[in-house]
Amino acid sequence: MDVRLSPEQHALRDSVAQVVDRLGPKAVRQLDDPERAAKLDAAIAASGWRDLRAAEDGGQPLASGVEAAIVAEELGRGLVDAPFLGPTLSAELRRLAGAPLATGAETVLLARGLSSPVVAAALDGAVVLDGAVAIDAEGAGTALVLLAAGGGHMLAEVAVRPVDERTDLTRPTAVPSGTPAPLADQARVLTDHDVTSWTALGLALTCADLVGVMRGAVQLARDYAVDRRQYGAAIGSFQAVQHLLADAFVAMEGSRSVALHAAWAVDALPPDEALAAGALAKAYCARAARTVCETAVQVHGGIGNTWECLAHVFLRRALMSSDVLGGAGANLARVLDHHGIGSSR
Amino acid sequence: MNFGDSPDEAELRARLRAWLADNDPGLPASSTDDAYWRGQPAWHQALYDAGFFGMSWPKAIGGQELPSVFDVILDEELAAAGTPPRPSLGYLVQGILEHGNEDIQQRFLPGIVSGRERWCQGFSEPDAGSDLAALRTRADRDGDDYVLTGHKVWTSYSDDADWCLVLARTDHDVPKHKGISAFVVPMGQPGIEQRPLKMINGITKEFGEVIFDGARVPAANMIGAPGEGWPLAMTVVSHEREPGELGYVSRYKKVVKELATHVRANPEAYDAEQTRDLGWAIVEAEMLRLHVCRRLSDRLDGVSHGPEGSVDKLLMTQVEQAVGHAALGIGGTGHGDADDTALKVYLYSRAQSVMGGTSQIQRNLVARRILGLPA
């Protein structure tokens, strides 16, 4: 056992951090700067990070879940408003099905509530697509859905259109605007194991995003506590504020440890165990992230409750990442199920 | 980046698993029954003699100089086998290794590591708890000896200790941190009175008070120079916060495993809240295992302990108390039943946010030393 990042992994983290720090939004008003957002999107497109889970010649992904998680964490920390999670999950589905890379911007469709992928029983998807949502859909023209076929699943794509949902101000959603059509070139039918493995990746990436969001939120609140003065002193000198921030930091550190393991498990463990690792990490990270972001709002006082403060942008992003493939409750149920304990009562 | 076993690690795991299958001492949990403490010396010695204790420490003191990540495997397998955890005294070893000279190390460390000599730690006093540097126990020079006068409390395992690592004031004319010296004091002598402390869950063997009234310690048993006790104390308490040093992961995993077995056997007996508490205990205990993997891996870079120990102590406390809540929920409070083990596990867990430095002190340290918040 040696869970240190490799020098290459450290270098990847540094290069993502550079892009994020150069082009990511530093203030709420910068979220409305299309020129900055376009530069950021172009930098990420040029980096190849969205293709980390695309297939190399043997069908294996170009990079492991750990590399993908490193990217996700830094993007979360910097509130990056360019797609990564959606395209990465789409690329993973295409890899597992032996399908070529998407030609345009593509994401995935999740069922109502976002806790599971859309599984359509047939092409006439009118009912199953009701309430389905395409995540992280900035610029996406299509989203992938699973279609029950041959004892497993095939991939189908469906056109999507943007909606005016404002849960996450950095990653808009979209809804289906057509009916699903099977992808033309699929080498194989996805098994249940494939879907489990894909879910494990999704859980690992959302955990990594949440860890990044927590890091960013703690830093924002810490900096404010150093600057803001009341009673003639920085509020960060008051023990009540210090303890809030200390607890937030500790929650982030525990989250980091489970999220790292979930990212490693994606490729290193059998699908069922990778899913269990992802579920355990997600339960922990989702619970921690909400509290940490609430702390960031609280430390900012009245300002933290205004639109112009970034604290709520972190909180909103945390809520979205929590919901994708299930939050604390849904994943705690997965953990219990893995231990042979039903959680139905 | 690998959470899995290397070939060497897999070999150790297999050897350990085979040994544990034949060597479970059958002791009750340390947190619930005084009988544990009567059996602990033999358990320590058996683990050591089989080559499974103190694996990361220097060969000169009885260790094997293996990477400390091997201790994670030990903790995992101890929990899986349902045996007691490894003895928690790495913090004493680390303190003496860092601050003791060659003579002190050779005289005392092999006995601690092998479990042949029992140790306790005389730091806290009735009026020096969180503010440890306010301690008043005094050591006055008398020929080749120092004479000790004072009152120590929370002195774990003091009733059967052979030696006590004592902090005492040797200089009253300097700032409080600078007048403290550290001594290795022989316990079996006149002038030392040990009193057990009965804790809220009824155990009496773990904690005690020690009153020094004219006990003698040779000057050669001082660790470091006069007035250098405080840095040693800081080394010891910072290691005392580290779950990787303490080996508590196995204790938590063992309780969680037993609770899960109860629920699986009779799922209808437990409601959603009880089941959810168990789920969180599973999550928390596993978090700590993975967190220790991270910390011990960092040591491969030679990264030593620092203020992160306070983060780890706070995480460990959350785990112990989540496990305590699950035990209380599932084991029940023992109405009409003589077996109140679950209640004892729960009550014992309340001490974790106090012992080894309170959670409030740990938060102060995280805020100041990691987050850099102003004083």
XYZ file of C-alpha atoms in Angstrom:
720
model
C 0.000 0.000 0.000
C 1.260 3.386 -0.970
C -1.445 5.923 -1.664
C 0.779 8.860 -2.488
C 0.135 10.482 -5.838
C 2.826 9.829 -8.445
C 4.962 12.709 -9.765
C 2.872 12.611 -12.981
C -0.318 12.876 -10.956
C 1.065 15.843 -9.035
C 2.004 17.457 -12.343
C -1.527 16.888 -13.662
C -2.980 18.519 -10.549
C -0.677 21.496 -10.999
C -1.575 21.974 -14.639
C -5.315 21.835 -13.922
C -4.829 24.275 -11.042
C -3.031 26.689 -13.368
C -5.897 26.748 -15.852
C -8.458 27.066 -13.071
C -6.616 29.899 -11.360
C -6.135 31.751 -14.648
C -9.605 31.409 -16.143
C -12.025 30.248 -13.452
C -14.625 32.664 -12.033
C -13.223 34.685 -9.131
C -16.466 36.538 -8.410
C -20.154 35.932 -9.029
C -20.327 38.608 -11.743
C -17.617 36.777 -13.700
C -20.066 33.922 -14.199
C -21.768 36.262 -16.683
C -18.605 36.929 -18.696
C -18.985 34.788 -21.848
C -15.530 35.672 -23.118
C -13.818 34.303 -20.007
C -16.029 31.209 -20.002
C -15.251 30.537 -23.666
C -11.506 30.796 -23.016
C -11.826 28.408 -20.080
C -13.846 25.948 -22.148
C -11.290 26.130 -24.951
C -8.403 25.547 -22.544
C -10.105 22.480 -21.103
C -11.003 21.176 -24.560
C -7.387 21.588 -25.671
C -6.057 19.838 -22.554
C -7.682 16.507 -23.412
C -8.980 16.114 -19.848
C -12.483 15.320 -21.096
C -11.086 12.302 -22.918
C -9.278 10.707 -19.958
C -11.821 7.889 -19.952
C -11.882 7.417 -23.701
C -10.575 4.063 -24.940
C -7.032 3.490 -26.023
C -6.332 0.708 -28.515
C -7.003 -2.197 -26.163
C -10.258 -0.700 -24.905
C -8.763 0.363 -21.571
C -9.250 3.999 -20.554
C -6.466 6.460 -21.376
C -6.160 7.316 -17.697
C -7.337 5.811 -14.432
C -10.112 7.008 -12.187
C -7.468 8.673 -10.033
C -6.395 11.043 -12.826
C -10.010 11.837 -13.684
C -10.693 12.541 -10.008
C -7.665 14.826 -9.740
C -9.091 16.925 -12.581
C -12.601 16.891 -11.093
C -11.340 18.042 -7.701
C -9.452 21.028 -9.061
C -12.387 22.046 -11.270
C -14.689 21.902 -8.244
C -12.300 23.961 -6.152
C -12.254 26.654 -8.831
C -16.015 26.565 -9.560
C -15.211 25.850 -13.186
C -18.173 26.659 -15.406
C -17.154 24.443 -18.304
C -18.275 20.816 -18.715
C -16.226 17.893 -17.400
C -18.397 15.447 -15.431
C -20.995 15.032 -18.191
C -18.552 14.505 -21.081
C -16.387 12.189 -18.966
C -19.345 9.984 -18.025
C -20.435 9.961 -21.658
C -16.940 8.958 -22.803
C -16.922 6.133 -20.233
C -20.227 4.751 -21.554
C -18.914 4.884 -25.118
C -15.708 3.143 -24.077
C -17.593 0.369 -22.277
C -19.847 -0.126 -25.339
C -16.939 -0.027 -27.763
C -18.436 3.016 -29.471
C -16.379 5.814 -31.038
C -15.916 9.180 -29.340
C -18.808 11.601 -29.579
C -18.503 14.038 -32.471
C -20.119 16.952 -30.635
C -20.532 18.040 -27.025
C -22.327 15.224 -25.248
C -23.381 14.405 -21.712
C -25.519 11.781 -19.962
C -29.179 11.709 -19.011
C -30.138 10.814 -15.452
C -33.563 9.793 -14.196
C -35.779 12.173 -12.247
C -33.961 13.177 -9.041
C -30.601 12.350 -10.680
C -29.851 9.364 -8.452
C -29.658 6.807 -11.286
C -29.097 6.635 -15.047
C -32.084 6.545 -17.391
C -32.826 2.987 -18.414
C -35.378 2.894 -21.207
C -37.176 -0.376 -21.812
C -37.769 0.492 -25.453
C -37.138 3.189 -27.991
C -40.483 4.775 -27.300
C -39.039 6.563 -24.315
C -41.784 9.083 -23.724
C -42.593 7.780 -20.255
C -39.117 6.987 -18.953
C -37.744 10.283 -20.155
C -40.389 12.153 -18.207
C -38.482 14.153 -15.621
C -35.094 12.982 -16.921
C -32.309 15.552 -16.758
C -29.052 15.936 -18.675
C -26.370 17.039 -16.205
C -23.426 19.377 -16.745
C -24.969 20.206 -20.118
C -23.400 23.537 -21.111
C -23.210 23.471 -24.903
C -24.325 19.833 -25.103
C -26.472 18.874 -28.089
C -27.080 15.278 -27.063
C -27.124 13.029 -24.019
C -26.700 9.270 -23.689
C -29.360 6.972 -22.241
C -29.316 3.228 -21.638
C -31.667 1.063 -23.623
C -32.577 -2.417 -22.404
C -31.354 -4.866 -25.048
C -30.201 -8.483 -25.299
C -30.024 -9.121 -21.556
C -28.017 -5.948 -21.113
C -28.048 -2.402 -22.339
C -27.344 -0.525 -25.529
C -26.573 3.141 -25.802
C -28.984 5.570 -27.360
C -28.605 9.278 -27.818
C -31.240 11.872 -27.399
C -31.192 15.534 -28.336
C -31.379 17.922 -25.397
C -32.286 21.551 -24.943
C -31.150 23.905 -22.158
C -33.544 24.696 -19.337
C -33.573 27.572 -16.928
C -32.626 25.534 -13.865
C -30.379 27.483 -11.509
C -29.444 24.939 -8.861
C -25.792 24.921 -9.867
C -24.729 28.254 -11.351
C -21.614 26.672 -12.864
C -23.115 23.588 -14.523
C -26.517 24.020 -16.160
C -28.856 21.136 -16.896
C -30.850 20.296 -20.013
C -33.895 18.175 -20.807
C -34.629 15.762 -23.660
C -36.076 17.391 -26.733
C -36.544 14.324 -28.912
C -36.745 10.549 -28.773
C -33.695 8.336 -28.210
C -31.951 6.797 -31.205
C -29.511 3.879 -30.806
C -25.870 4.749 -31.435
C -24.738 3.404 -34.783
C -21.377 1.814 -33.934
C -21.580 -0.197 -30.723
C -19.200 -3.138 -30.501
C -20.879 -4.750 -27.543
C -23.848 -4.848 -25.204
C -23.279 -3.264 -21.805
C -23.579 -5.760 -18.957
C -24.856 -5.021 -15.469
C -21.200 -5.060 -14.410
C -20.482 -2.307 -16.916
C -23.298 -0.167 -15.547
C -22.061 -0.813 -12.000
C -18.539 0.144 -12.987
C -19.800 3.307 -14.714
C -21.786 4.239 -11.617
C -18.654 3.749 -9.510
C -16.803 6.206 -11.736
C -19.647 8.707 -11.451
C -19.635 8.420 -7.671
C -15.857 8.840 -7.529
C -15.947 11.924 -9.754
C -18.772 13.582 -7.842
C -16.901 12.877 -4.590
C -13.784 14.490 -6.037
C -15.812 17.498 -7.149
C -17.264 17.774 -3.630
C -13.790 17.627 -2.087
C -12.706 20.422 -4.402
C -15.807 22.448 -3.578
C -15.070 21.998 0.138
C -11.473 23.116 -0.321
C -12.604 26.200 -2.202
C -15.343 27.028 0.295
C -13.034 26.646 3.303
C -10.421 28.860 1.662
C -13.014 31.526 0.790
C -14.377 31.581 4.338
C -10.921 31.478 5.913
C -9.769 34.457 3.859
C -12.891 36.404 4.753
C -12.395 35.635 8.460
C -8.887 37.066 8.274
C -10.027 40.263 6.504
C -13.330 41.024 8.164
C -13.041 43.024 11.392
C -15.597 43.463 14.186
C -15.082 44.600 17.781
C -11.718 45.888 16.591
C -10.390 42.436 15.662
C -10.416 40.003 12.743
C -13.423 37.718 13.225
C -11.054 34.802 12.555
C -9.447 35.518 15.929
C -12.673 34.558 17.732
C -12.774 30.983 18.924
C -16.396 30.509 17.864
C -15.455 31.294 14.255
C -12.180 29.360 14.462
C -13.978 26.217 15.588
C -16.508 26.424 12.747
C -13.685 26.662 10.237
C -11.629 23.952 11.931
C -14.575 21.561 11.771
C -15.061 22.394 8.096
C -11.395 21.692 7.377
C -11.537 18.386 9.243
C -14.655 17.293 7.336
C -12.864 18.098 4.083
C -9.811 16.044 5.101
C -11.886 12.977 5.982
C -13.703 13.371 2.673
C -10.414 13.522 0.838
C -9.367 10.137 2.182
C -12.575 8.320 1.191
C -12.733 10.081 -2.186
C -9.166 9.052 -3.025
C -9.991 5.446 -2.287
C -13.154 5.594 -4.399
C -11.149 6.973 -7.332
C -8.558 4.218 -7.029
C -11.251 1.551 -6.707
C -12.819 2.432 -10.087
C -10.152 0.524 -12.004
C -8.447 -1.495 -9.272
C -11.368 -3.374 -7.713
C -14.157 -5.551 -9.174
C -17.254 -3.481 -10.109
C -19.311 -4.412 -7.028
C -16.510 -3.408 -4.687
C -15.769 -0.268 -6.653
C -19.443 0.668 -6.314
C -19.334 -0.011 -2.574
C -16.242 2.169 -2.235
C -17.905 4.915 -4.278
C -21.126 4.726 -2.285
C -19.313 4.898 1.043
C -17.282 7.865 -0.128
C -20.327 9.614 -1.556
C -22.343 9.210 1.640
C -19.473 10.772 3.589
C -18.638 13.530 1.110
C -22.244 14.563 0.432
C -22.993 14.923 4.131
C -19.736 16.783 4.754
C -20.001 19.102 1.755
C -23.376 20.518 2.646
C -22.231 21.332 6.171
C -18.921 22.785 5.003
C -20.625 25.056 2.454
C -23.214 26.111 5.023
C -20.307 27.044 7.279
C -18.840 29.170 4.481
C -22.158 31.017 4.214
C -22.358 31.473 7.996
C -18.821 32.803 8.394
C -19.629 35.471 5.792
C -22.575 36.643 7.894
C -25.095 38.822 6.059
C -22.859 39.069 3.002
C -22.903 35.273 2.778
C -26.617 35.418 2.213
C -26.335 37.778 -0.741
C -26.172 36.724 -4.375
C -22.840 38.478 -4.895
C -20.942 36.262 -2.428
C -19.355 33.123 -3.905
C -20.292 31.055 -0.851
C -23.700 30.119 -2.287
C -22.097 29.211 -5.630
C -20.062 26.591 -3.759
C -23.163 25.457 -1.852
C -25.217 25.162 -5.050
C -22.484 23.211 -6.801
C -22.263 20.901 -3.768
C -26.020 20.284 -3.896
C -25.777 19.338 -7.581
C -22.792 17.032 -7.128
C -24.516 15.420 -4.166
C -27.651 14.693 -6.163
C -25.838 13.168 -9.145
C -26.022 9.380 -8.618
C -27.465 9.875 -5.155
C -26.632 11.830 -2.039
C -25.951 10.769 1.536
C -29.192 8.836 2.083
C -29.237 6.881 -1.166
C -25.595 5.942 -0.824
C -25.843 5.007 2.839
C -28.529 2.552 1.696
C -26.041 1.179 -0.866
C -23.423 0.781 1.889
C -25.844 -1.098 4.120
C -26.953 -3.250 1.203
C -23.310 -4.143 0.530
C -23.080 -5.315 4.151
C -26.175 -7.469 3.759
C -28.392 -5.115 5.710
C -31.630 -3.810 4.232
C -32.471 -0.219 5.028
C -36.110 -0.294 3.966
C -37.846 0.043 7.318
C -1.217 5.068 -5.941
C -2.247 1.728 -4.570
C -4.496 0.862 -1.634
C -3.850 -2.825 -2.317
C -1.165 -5.091 -0.897
C 2.351 -5.307 -2.308
C 3.758 -8.877 -2.378
C 5.518 -8.245 0.962
C 2.345 -6.877 2.457
C 0.280 -9.804 1.197
C 2.791 -12.188 2.729
C 2.590 -10.439 6.090
C -1.218 -10.457 5.933
C -1.326 -14.197 5.275
C 1.153 -14.955 8.058
C -0.701 -12.711 10.468
C -4.081 -14.199 9.618
C -2.794 -17.725 10.214
C -1.245 -16.715 13.531
C -4.353 -14.907 14.734
C -6.509 -17.955 13.995
C -4.640 -19.816 16.756
C -3.817 -16.997 19.127
C -6.971 -15.068 20.013
C -6.513 -14.256 23.708
C -10.292 -14.169 24.135
C -10.241 -10.932 26.073
C -13.229 -8.610 26.487
C -13.039 -5.104 25.015
C -10.708 -2.713 26.837
C -13.453 -0.121 26.976
C -15.971 -2.333 28.745
C -14.258 -4.722 31.137
C -11.357 -4.494 33.596
C -10.499 -8.088 32.747
C -8.966 -6.801 29.515
C -6.245 -4.960 31.388
C -5.269 -8.071 33.338
C -4.737 -9.953 30.073
C -3.196 -7.124 28.093
C 0.493 -7.716 29.051
C 0.370 -11.320 27.825
C -1.375 -10.211 24.600
C 1.252 -7.531 23.999
C 4.097 -9.983 24.543
C 2.498 -12.627 22.338
C 2.030 -10.135 19.488
C 5.609 -8.940 19.875
C 7.126 -12.421 20.117
C 5.299 -13.420 16.921
C 6.823 -10.412 15.145
C 3.671 -8.339 14.756
C 4.210 -5.492 17.195
C 6.451 -2.455 16.787
C 7.188 -3.437 13.200
C 8.147 0.069 12.061
C 10.514 0.861 14.918
C 14.341 0.633 14.849
C 15.893 -2.814 15.127
C 18.073 -1.586 17.998
C 15.019 -1.338 20.245
C 13.294 -4.482 19.058
C 11.535 -3.246 15.930
C 11.903 -4.427 12.331
C 12.280 -1.100 10.489
C 9.388 -1.903 8.177
C 7.313 0.939 6.674
C 4.594 2.023 9.084
C 1.930 1.146 6.495
C 2.309 -2.440 7.744
C 0.480 -1.319 10.880
C -2.665 -0.703 8.794
C -2.612 -4.360 7.783
C -2.173 -5.335 11.413
C -5.187 -3.239 12.422
C -7.336 -4.666 9.627
C -6.516 -8.245 10.475
C -6.925 -7.783 14.228
C -10.414 -6.421 13.581
C -11.281 -9.197 11.125
C -10.159 -11.839 13.617
C -12.065 -10.173 16.444
C -9.006 -10.021 18.691
C -8.101 -7.019 20.875
C -6.317 -4.087 19.249
C -2.555 -3.652 19.433
C -1.353 -1.909 22.604
C -1.414 1.873 22.220
C 1.972 3.115 23.321
C 3.678 4.261 20.161
C 3.551 7.829 21.403
C 5.863 6.978 24.337
C 8.273 5.212 22.011
C 8.280 8.149 19.571
C 8.855 10.658 22.368
C 11.812 8.780 23.816
C 13.233 8.071 20.354
C 13.175 11.758 19.485
C 14.355 13.203 22.779
C 16.233 10.490 24.677
C 19.982 9.927 24.318
C 21.458 6.579 23.302
C 21.722 5.425 26.913
C 18.094 6.235 27.728
C 16.894 4.593 24.512
C 18.831 1.399 25.152
C 17.824 1.162 28.797
C 14.135 1.687 28.323
C 12.813 1.227 24.804
C 13.346 -2.531 24.320
C 11.253 -3.191 27.444
C 8.390 -0.959 26.251
C 8.384 -2.459 22.778
C 8.476 -6.096 23.914
C 5.830 -5.500 26.572
C 8.095 -6.920 29.300
C 8.042 -3.625 31.154
C 4.838 -1.689 31.746
C 4.703 2.062 31.386
C 2.437 4.938 32.285
C 2.556 8.636 31.532
C 2.496 11.249 34.303
C 1.599 14.458 32.510
C -1.815 15.879 33.528
C -2.529 17.212 36.987
C -5.717 18.324 38.726
C -4.878 21.960 37.940
C -3.019 21.345 34.684
C -5.322 19.748 32.125
C -5.548 21.517 28.780
C -3.033 24.015 30.177
C -0.415 21.321 30.683
C 2.465 23.774 31.108
C 0.861 24.969 34.351
C 1.868 21.696 36.001
C 3.117 21.982 39.601
C 4.680 18.610 40.386
C 8.224 19.455 41.436
C 11.513 17.583 41.143
C 14.165 18.814 43.570
C 17.782 17.821 43.229
C 19.203 15.780 46.120
C 22.653 14.326 45.434
C 22.473 12.034 42.406
C 18.696 11.922 42.591
C 15.689 14.149 42.171
C 12.898 14.019 44.755
C 9.342 14.201 43.404
C 6.374 15.906 45.023
C 3.058 16.319 43.274
C -0.221 14.882 42.022
C -0.770 13.352 38.575
C -4.141 12.372 37.131
C -5.503 10.460 34.077
C -2.396 8.327 34.476
C -3.411 5.402 32.282
C -2.277 1.902 33.324
C -0.561 3.360 36.417
C -1.714 0.521 38.685
C 0.558 -2.078 37.161
C 3.219 0.128 35.598
C 6.901 -0.468 36.234
C 7.860 2.977 34.996
C 6.249 6.385 34.700
C 7.275 9.111 32.257
C 6.891 12.112 34.537
C 6.880 15.805 33.692
C 7.992 17.856 36.700
C 9.093 21.398 37.352
C 12.817 21.721 38.021
C 13.119 25.482 37.607
C 10.588 27.866 39.136
C 12.217 31.087 37.955
C 11.683 30.800 34.188
C 8.533 30.997 32.015
C 6.281 28.024 32.668
C 7.164 26.075 29.485
C 10.881 26.355 30.149
C 11.119 25.019 33.692
C 9.810 21.509 33.009
C 11.971 18.381 32.853
C 11.092 14.791 31.924
C 12.027 11.752 34.021
C 11.674 8.007 33.823
C 10.534 7.175 37.352
C 10.531 3.656 38.836
C 7.029 3.018 40.224
C 7.787 0.325 42.789
C 9.105 2.504 45.607
C 7.934 4.255 48.757
C 6.616 7.762 48.216
C 4.280 6.786 45.364
C 0.588 6.193 45.911
C -1.622 4.965 43.061
C -5.407 5.394 43.199
C -7.744 3.981 40.570
C -10.276 6.276 38.892
C -13.692 4.786 38.252
C -14.975 6.031 34.914
C -18.612 6.662 33.895
C -18.933 3.204 32.378
C -17.676 1.517 35.535
C -14.151 0.505 34.480
C -11.452 1.127 37.096
C -8.260 -0.320 35.616
C -7.491 2.040 32.769
C -7.222 5.412 34.476
C -5.636 6.339 37.752
C -4.130 9.043 39.893
C -0.563 8.978 41.136
C 0.615 10.952 44.136
C 4.348 11.525 44.512
C 5.489 12.356 48.037
C 9.244 11.991 48.340
C 9.694 9.419 45.549
C 13.218 9.380 44.142
C 14.453 9.236 40.567
C 18.139 9.082 39.553
C 19.331 12.180 37.671
C 20.523 9.774 34.958
C 16.851 9.020 34.261
C 16.193 12.528 32.994
C 15.321 12.623 29.284
C 17.148 15.504 27.661
C 18.588 18.344 29.702
C 16.958 20.163 32.627
C 14.176 22.365 31.264
C 13.792 20.341 28.054
C 10.686 18.476 29.118
C 8.233 20.576 27.139
C 9.416 19.647 23.618
C 9.268 15.980 24.617
C 5.768 16.473 25.980
C 4.682 18.033 22.695
C 6.121 15.112 20.713
C 4.324 12.620 22.924
C 0.936 14.354 22.881
C 1.040 14.974 19.141
C 1.667 11.270 18.486
C -1.002 10.444 21.041
C -3.475 12.109 18.680
C -2.645 9.925 15.724
C -4.944 7.006 14.984
C -2.104 5.352 13.041
C -0.012 5.364 16.194
C -2.835 4.260 18.463
C -4.221 1.443 16.322
C -7.822 2.287 17.167
C -9.081 1.454 13.666
C -9.213 -2.201 14.653
C -11.197 -1.433 17.800
C -13.854 0.466 15.844
C -14.000 -2.052 13.008
C -14.457 -4.882 15.466
C -17.434 -3.247 17.192
C -19.030 -2.324 13.857
C -18.609 -5.862 12.591
C -20.300 -7.261 15.695
C -23.179 -4.798 15.448
C -23.704 -5.629 11.764
C -23.820 -9.324 12.632
C -26.564 -8.648 15.191
C -28.639 -6.697 12.697
C -28.216 -9.236 9.906
C -29.357 -12.002 12.261
C -32.532 -10.208 13.238
C -33.227 -7.301 10.878
C -36.868 -6.914 11.927
C -35.793 -5.958 15.445
C -34.229 -2.696 14.285
C -35.903 0.430 12.975
C -34.705 2.824 10.304
C -32.885 5.101 12.708
C -30.972 2.259 14.352
C -30.018 0.894 10.958
C -28.953 4.339 9.752
C -26.737 4.819 12.811
C -25.082 1.506 12.003
C -24.599 2.641 8.408
C -22.839 5.809 9.528
C -20.649 3.827 11.935
C -19.609 1.585 9.021
C -18.829 4.660 6.910
C -16.909 6.439 9.672
C -14.790 3.440 10.657
C -13.833 2.811 7.036
C -13.064 6.503 6.571
C -10.559 6.294 9.421
C -8.893 3.213 7.942
C -8.458 4.994 4.610
C -7.327 8.181 6.293
C -4.639 6.268 8.195
C -3.539 4.718 4.872
C -3.062 8.264 3.580
C -1.154 9.492 6.600
C 1.129 6.467 6.866
C 1.843 6.643 3.126
C 2.930 10.246 3.597
C 5.497 8.983 6.099
C 7.198 7.111 3.261
C 8.356 10.581 2.174
C 9.794 11.118 5.635
C 6.914 13.453 6.452
C 6.710 13.451 10.208
C 3.785 14.397 12.397
C 2.674 17.991 12.636
C -0.532 19.887 13.286
C -2.336 17.348 11.061
C -2.417 15.182 14.176
C -5.146 17.449 15.488
C -7.199 16.862 12.328
C -6.761 13.134 12.787
C -7.695 13.258 16.453
C -10.928 15.089 15.591
C -11.729 12.556 12.862
C -10.973 9.663 15.196
C -13.245 11.182 17.831
C -16.118 11.452 15.369
C -15.617 7.812 14.476
C -15.491 6.568 18.055
C -18.601 8.539 18.950
C -20.516 7.438 15.825
C -19.645 3.846 16.703
C -20.763 4.557 20.272
C -24.116 5.846 19.053
C -24.577 2.790 16.845
C -23.743 0.528 19.787
C -26.241 2.355 21.963
C -28.935 2.182 19.280
C -28.468 -1.466 18.411
C -27.171 -2.941 21.653
C -29.671 -0.928 23.630
C -29.260 0.430 27.104
C -29.637 -3.019 28.647
C -32.984 -2.657 30.460
C -33.649 -5.801 32.491
C -30.465 -7.344 31.176
C -27.215 -7.880 33.052
C -25.203 -7.467 29.845
C -24.650 -3.749 29.454
C -21.669 -3.994 27.105
C -23.221 -1.732 24.461
C -23.990 0.936 27.042
C -20.380 0.752 28.227
C -19.052 1.108 24.683
C -21.234 4.185 24.270
C -20.262 5.766 27.593
C -16.564 5.107 26.992
C -16.803 6.889 23.623
C -17.594 10.166 25.376
C -14.038 10.288 26.727
C -12.495 10.303 23.259
C -13.263 14.006 22.792
C -11.349 14.725 26.012
C -8.424 12.312 26.329
C -5.196 13.192 24.572
C -6.269 16.827 24.289
C -9.877 17.988 24.133
C -11.678 18.570 20.859
C -11.746 22.273 21.712
C -7.959 22.352 21.982
C -7.602 20.387 18.731
C -9.868 22.888 16.953
C -7.752 25.747 18.287
C -4.659 24.057 16.864
C -6.256 23.410 13.457
C -7.473 27.010 13.280
C -4.166 28.591 14.249
C -1.540 26.221 12.892
C -3.195 24.917 9.723
C -5.669 27.597 8.697
C -3.389 30.380 9.925
C -6.153 32.262 11.699
C -4.976 35.077 13.980
C -4.665 34.668 17.730
